PDB file of C-alpha atoms in Angstrom:
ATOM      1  CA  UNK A   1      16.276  -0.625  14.725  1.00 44.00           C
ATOM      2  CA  UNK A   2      12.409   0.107  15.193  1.00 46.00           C
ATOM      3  CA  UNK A   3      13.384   3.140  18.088  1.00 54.00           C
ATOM      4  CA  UNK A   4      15.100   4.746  14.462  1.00 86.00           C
ATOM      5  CA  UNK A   5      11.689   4.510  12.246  1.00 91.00           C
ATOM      6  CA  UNK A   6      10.198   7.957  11.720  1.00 95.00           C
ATOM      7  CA  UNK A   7       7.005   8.101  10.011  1.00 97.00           C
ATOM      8  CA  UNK A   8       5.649  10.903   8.535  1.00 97.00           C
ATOM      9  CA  UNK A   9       3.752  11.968   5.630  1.00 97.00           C
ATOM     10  CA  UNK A  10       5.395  11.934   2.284  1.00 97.00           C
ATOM     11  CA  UNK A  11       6.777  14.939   1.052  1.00 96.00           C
ATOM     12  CA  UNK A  12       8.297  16.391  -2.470  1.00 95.00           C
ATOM     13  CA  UNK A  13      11.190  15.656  -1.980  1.00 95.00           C
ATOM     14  CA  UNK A  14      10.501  11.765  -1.218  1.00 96.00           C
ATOM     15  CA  UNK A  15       9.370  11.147  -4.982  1.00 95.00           C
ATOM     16  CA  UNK A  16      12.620   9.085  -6.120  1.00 95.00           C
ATOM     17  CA  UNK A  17      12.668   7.128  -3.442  1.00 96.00           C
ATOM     18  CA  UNK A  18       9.080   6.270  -3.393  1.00 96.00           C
ATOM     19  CA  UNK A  19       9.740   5.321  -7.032  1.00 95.00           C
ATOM     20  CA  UNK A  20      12.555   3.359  -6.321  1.00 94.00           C
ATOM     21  CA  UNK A  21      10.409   1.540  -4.305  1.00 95.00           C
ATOM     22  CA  UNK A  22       7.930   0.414  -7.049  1.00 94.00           C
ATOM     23  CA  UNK A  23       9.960  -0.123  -8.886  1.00 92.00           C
ATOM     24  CA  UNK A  24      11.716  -3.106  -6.738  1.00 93.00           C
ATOM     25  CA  UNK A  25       8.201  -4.380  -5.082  1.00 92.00           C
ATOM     26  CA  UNK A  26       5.642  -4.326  -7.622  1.00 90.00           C
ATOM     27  CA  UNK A  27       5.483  -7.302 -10.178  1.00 86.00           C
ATOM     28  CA  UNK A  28       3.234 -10.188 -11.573  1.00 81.00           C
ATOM     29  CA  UNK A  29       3.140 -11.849  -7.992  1.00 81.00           C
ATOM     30  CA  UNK A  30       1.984  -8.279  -6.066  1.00 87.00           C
ATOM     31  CA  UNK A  31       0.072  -6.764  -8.943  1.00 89.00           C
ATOM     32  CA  UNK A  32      -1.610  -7.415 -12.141  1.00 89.00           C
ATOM     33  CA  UNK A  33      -0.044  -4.781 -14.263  1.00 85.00           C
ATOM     34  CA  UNK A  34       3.466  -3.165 -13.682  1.00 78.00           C
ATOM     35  CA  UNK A  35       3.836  -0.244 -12.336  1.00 84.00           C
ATOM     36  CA  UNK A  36       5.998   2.401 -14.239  1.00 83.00           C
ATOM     37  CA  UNK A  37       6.448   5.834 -13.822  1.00 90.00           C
ATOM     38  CA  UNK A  38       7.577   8.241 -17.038  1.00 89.00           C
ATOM     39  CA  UNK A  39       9.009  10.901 -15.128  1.00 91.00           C
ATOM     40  CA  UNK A  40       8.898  12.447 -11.449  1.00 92.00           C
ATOM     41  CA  UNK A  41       6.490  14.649 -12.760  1.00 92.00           C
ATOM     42  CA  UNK A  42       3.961  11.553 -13.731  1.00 92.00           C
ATOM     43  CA  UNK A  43       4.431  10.428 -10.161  1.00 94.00           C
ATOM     44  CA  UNK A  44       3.314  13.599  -8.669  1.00 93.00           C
ATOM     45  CA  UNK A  45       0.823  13.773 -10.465  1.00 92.00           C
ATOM     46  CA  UNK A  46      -0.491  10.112  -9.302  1.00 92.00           C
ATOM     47  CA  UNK A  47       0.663  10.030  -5.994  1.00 92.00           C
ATOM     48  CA  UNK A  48       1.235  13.940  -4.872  1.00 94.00           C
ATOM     49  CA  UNK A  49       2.954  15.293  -1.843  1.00 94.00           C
ATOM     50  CA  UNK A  50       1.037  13.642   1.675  1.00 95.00           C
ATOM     51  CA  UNK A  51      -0.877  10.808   0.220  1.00 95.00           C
ATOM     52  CA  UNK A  52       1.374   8.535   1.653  1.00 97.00           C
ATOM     53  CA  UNK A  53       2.791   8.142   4.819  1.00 98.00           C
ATOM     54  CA  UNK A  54       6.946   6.863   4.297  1.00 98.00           C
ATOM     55  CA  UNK A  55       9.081   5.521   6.907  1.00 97.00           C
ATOM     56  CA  UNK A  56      12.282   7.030   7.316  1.00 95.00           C
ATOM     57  CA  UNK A  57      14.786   4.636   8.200  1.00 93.00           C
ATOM     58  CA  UNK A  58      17.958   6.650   9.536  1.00 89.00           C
ATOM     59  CA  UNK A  59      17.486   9.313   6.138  1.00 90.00           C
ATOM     60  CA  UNK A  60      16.670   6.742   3.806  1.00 94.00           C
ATOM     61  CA  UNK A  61      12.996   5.993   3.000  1.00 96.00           C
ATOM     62  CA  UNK A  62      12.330   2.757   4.203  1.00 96.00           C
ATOM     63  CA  UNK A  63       8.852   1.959   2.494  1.00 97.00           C
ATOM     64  CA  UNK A  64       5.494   3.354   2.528  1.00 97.00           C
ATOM     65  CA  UNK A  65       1.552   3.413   2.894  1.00 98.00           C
ATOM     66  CA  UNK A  66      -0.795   5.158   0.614  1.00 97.00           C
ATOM     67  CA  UNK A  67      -4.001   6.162   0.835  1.00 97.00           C
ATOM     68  CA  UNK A  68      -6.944   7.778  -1.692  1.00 96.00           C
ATOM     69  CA  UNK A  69     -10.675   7.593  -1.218  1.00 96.00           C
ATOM     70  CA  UNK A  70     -12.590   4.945  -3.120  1.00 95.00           C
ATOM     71  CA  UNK A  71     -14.648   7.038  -4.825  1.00 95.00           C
ATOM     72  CA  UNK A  72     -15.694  10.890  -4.832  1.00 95.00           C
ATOM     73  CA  UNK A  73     -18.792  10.205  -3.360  1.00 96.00           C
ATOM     74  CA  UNK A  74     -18.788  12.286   0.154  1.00 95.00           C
ATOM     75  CA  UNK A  75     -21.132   9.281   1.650  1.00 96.00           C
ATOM     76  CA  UNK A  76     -17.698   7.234   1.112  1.00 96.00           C
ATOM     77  CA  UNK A  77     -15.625   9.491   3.000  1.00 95.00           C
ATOM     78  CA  UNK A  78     -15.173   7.339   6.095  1.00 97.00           C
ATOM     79  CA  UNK A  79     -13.421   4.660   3.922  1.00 98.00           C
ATOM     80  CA  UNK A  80      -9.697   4.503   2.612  1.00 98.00           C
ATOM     81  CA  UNK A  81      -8.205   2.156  -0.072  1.00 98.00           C
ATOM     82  CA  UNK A  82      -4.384   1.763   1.220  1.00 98.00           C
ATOM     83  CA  UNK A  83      -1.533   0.683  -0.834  1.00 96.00           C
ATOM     84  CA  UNK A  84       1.692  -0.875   1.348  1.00 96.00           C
ATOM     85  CA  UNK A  85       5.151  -1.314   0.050  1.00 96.00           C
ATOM     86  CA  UNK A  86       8.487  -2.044   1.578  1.00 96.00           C
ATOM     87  CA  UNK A  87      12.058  -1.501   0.263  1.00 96.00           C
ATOM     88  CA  UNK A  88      13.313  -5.005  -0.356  1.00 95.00           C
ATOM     89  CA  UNK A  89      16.343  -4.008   1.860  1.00 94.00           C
ATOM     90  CA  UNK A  90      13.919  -3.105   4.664  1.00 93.00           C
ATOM     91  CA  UNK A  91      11.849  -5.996   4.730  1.00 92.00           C
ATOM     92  CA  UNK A  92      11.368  -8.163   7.451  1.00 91.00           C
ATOM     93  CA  UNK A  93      12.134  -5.734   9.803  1.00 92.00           C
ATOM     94  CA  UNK A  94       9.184  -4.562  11.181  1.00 93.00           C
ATOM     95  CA  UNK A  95       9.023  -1.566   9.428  1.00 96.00           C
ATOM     96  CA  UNK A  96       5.525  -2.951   7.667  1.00 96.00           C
ATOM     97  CA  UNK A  97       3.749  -3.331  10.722  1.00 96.00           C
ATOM     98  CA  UNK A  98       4.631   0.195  11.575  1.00 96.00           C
ATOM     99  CA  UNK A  99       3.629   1.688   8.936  1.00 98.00           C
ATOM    100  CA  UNK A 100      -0.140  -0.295   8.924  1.00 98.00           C
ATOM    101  CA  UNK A 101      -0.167   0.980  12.766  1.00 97.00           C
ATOM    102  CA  UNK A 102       0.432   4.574  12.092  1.00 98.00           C
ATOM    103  CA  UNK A 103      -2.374   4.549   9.445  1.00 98.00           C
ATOM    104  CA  UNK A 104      -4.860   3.585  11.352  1.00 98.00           C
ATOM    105  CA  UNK A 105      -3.793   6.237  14.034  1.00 98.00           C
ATOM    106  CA  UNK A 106      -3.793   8.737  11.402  1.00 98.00           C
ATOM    107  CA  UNK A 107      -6.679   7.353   9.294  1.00 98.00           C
ATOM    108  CA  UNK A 108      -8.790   7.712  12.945  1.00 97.00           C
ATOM    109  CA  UNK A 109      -7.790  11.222  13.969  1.00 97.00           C
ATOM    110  CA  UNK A 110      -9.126  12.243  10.089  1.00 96.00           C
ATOM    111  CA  UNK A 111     -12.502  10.150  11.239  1.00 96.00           C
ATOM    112  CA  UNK A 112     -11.586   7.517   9.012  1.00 97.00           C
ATOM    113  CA  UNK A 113     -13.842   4.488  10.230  1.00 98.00           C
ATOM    114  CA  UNK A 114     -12.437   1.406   7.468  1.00 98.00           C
ATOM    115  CA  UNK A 115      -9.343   0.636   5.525  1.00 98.00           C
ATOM    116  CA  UNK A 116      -9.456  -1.390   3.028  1.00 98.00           C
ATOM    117  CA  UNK A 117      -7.161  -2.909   0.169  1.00 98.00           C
ATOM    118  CA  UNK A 118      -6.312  -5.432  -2.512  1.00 97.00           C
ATOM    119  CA  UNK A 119      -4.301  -8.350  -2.474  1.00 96.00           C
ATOM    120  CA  UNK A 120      -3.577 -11.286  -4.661  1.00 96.00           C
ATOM    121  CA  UNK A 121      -3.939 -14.803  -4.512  1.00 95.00           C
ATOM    122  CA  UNK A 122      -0.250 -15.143  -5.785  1.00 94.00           C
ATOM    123  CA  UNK A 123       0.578 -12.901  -2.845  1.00 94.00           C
ATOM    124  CA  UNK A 124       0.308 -15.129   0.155  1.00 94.00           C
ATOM    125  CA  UNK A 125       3.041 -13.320   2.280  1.00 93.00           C
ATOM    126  CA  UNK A 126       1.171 -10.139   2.240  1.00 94.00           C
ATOM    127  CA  UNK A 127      -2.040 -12.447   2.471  1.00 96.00           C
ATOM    128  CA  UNK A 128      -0.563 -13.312   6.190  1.00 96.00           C
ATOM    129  CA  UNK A 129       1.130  -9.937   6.950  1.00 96.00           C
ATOM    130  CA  UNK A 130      -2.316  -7.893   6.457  1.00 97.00           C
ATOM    131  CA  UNK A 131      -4.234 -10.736   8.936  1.00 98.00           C
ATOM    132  CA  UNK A 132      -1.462 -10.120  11.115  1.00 97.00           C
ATOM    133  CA  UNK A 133      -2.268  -6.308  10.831  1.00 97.00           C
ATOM    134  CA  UNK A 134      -6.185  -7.342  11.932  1.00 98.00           C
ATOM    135  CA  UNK A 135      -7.397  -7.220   8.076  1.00 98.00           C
ATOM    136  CA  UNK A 136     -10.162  -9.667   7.316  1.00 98.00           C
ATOM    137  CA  UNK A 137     -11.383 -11.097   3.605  1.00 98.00           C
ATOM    138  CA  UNK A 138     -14.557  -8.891   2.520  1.00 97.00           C
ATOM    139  CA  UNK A 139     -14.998 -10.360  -0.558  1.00 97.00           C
ATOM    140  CA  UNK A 140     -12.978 -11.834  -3.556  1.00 98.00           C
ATOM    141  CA  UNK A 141     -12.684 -11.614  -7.183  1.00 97.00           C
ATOM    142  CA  UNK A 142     -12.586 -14.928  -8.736  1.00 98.00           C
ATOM    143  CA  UNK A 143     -10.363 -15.300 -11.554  1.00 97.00           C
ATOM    144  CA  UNK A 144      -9.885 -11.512 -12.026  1.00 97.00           C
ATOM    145  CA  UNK A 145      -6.229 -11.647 -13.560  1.00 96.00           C
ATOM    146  CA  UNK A 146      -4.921 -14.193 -15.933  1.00 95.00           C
ATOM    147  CA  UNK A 147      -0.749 -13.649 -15.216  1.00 93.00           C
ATOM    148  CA  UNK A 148       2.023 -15.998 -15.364  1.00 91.00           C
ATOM    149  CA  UNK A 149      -0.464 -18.308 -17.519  1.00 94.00           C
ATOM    150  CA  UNK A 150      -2.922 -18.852 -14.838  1.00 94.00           C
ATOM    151  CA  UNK A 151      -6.089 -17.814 -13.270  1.00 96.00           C
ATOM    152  CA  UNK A 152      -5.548 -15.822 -10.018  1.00 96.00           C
ATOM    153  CA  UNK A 153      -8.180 -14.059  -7.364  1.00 97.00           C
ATOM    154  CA  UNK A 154      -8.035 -10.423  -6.130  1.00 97.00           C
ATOM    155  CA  UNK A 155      -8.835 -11.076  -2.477  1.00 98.00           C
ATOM    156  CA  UNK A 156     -10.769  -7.419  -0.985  1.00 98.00           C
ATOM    157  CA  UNK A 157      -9.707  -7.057   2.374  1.00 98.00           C
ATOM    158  CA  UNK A 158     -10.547  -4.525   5.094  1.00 98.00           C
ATOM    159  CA  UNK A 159      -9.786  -3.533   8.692  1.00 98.00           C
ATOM    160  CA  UNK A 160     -12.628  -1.375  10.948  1.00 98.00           C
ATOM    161  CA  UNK A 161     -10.834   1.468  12.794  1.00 97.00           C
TER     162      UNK A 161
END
């Protein structure tokens, strides 16, 4: 299975896929607000053309990381907040792992030096999977998110390249 992976960055035609994919991974236990597109064009617009990178899994998208800059300052240029979702039909596979390793090859050669990202408490899976990936706890946000009728922490995590 893994020799079939091909990742590359995302391209225009990847959009309803990548959609797709939110659609099936992101709820109250992976993120504190839903994530819903309006149209392909609102997508774009959020997440254009090569700000992720996707894994292709024999044609079909098989998940994907993105990536943005934290802020627009150019002193925080050698940091990138990464996003990582995995088609439900993929998972387990070791397609995750993959794509965390090919962003921190790609993340380097752009003189990336730190990746960082968000998790939730209510998240302990990905918890494990990104200190699998070498990601340590940086900080956390106590109580940030009241969802499902309870309190829950946004745990900052980050990996040096």
């Amino acid at each position: 299975m893994s020799n079939s992976i091909q990742i590359r960055l995302s391209e225009m035609r990847d959009a309803g896929a990548l959609m797709e994919i939110d659609s099936l991974v992101w709820d109250t236990r992976s993120t504190p607000a839903p994530i819903q597109w309006n149209s392909r064009e609102h997508y774009l617009q959020k997440c254009p053309p090569g700000n992720q990178l996707v894994a292709e899994v024999g044609g079909t998208i098989g998940g994907y990381v993105g990536f943005d800059y934290p802020t627009p300052l150019s002193s925080n240029r050698h940091v990138l907040d990464i996003n990582i979702a995995v088609h439900p039909d993929f998972q387990r596979q070791g397609i995750g792992q993959r794509l965390i390793e090919a962003m921190k090859a790609w993340a380097a050669e752009q003189g990336v030096r730190k990746l960082s990202l968000r998790v939730l408490t209510t998240n302990p899976r990905a918890v494990e999977f990104y200190q699998n990936c070498g990601f340590v706890e940086q900080g956390r946000l106590v109580q940030e998110f009241y969802l499902n009728e309870k309190y829950v922490d946004d745990i900052l995590m980050y990996c040096m390249l």
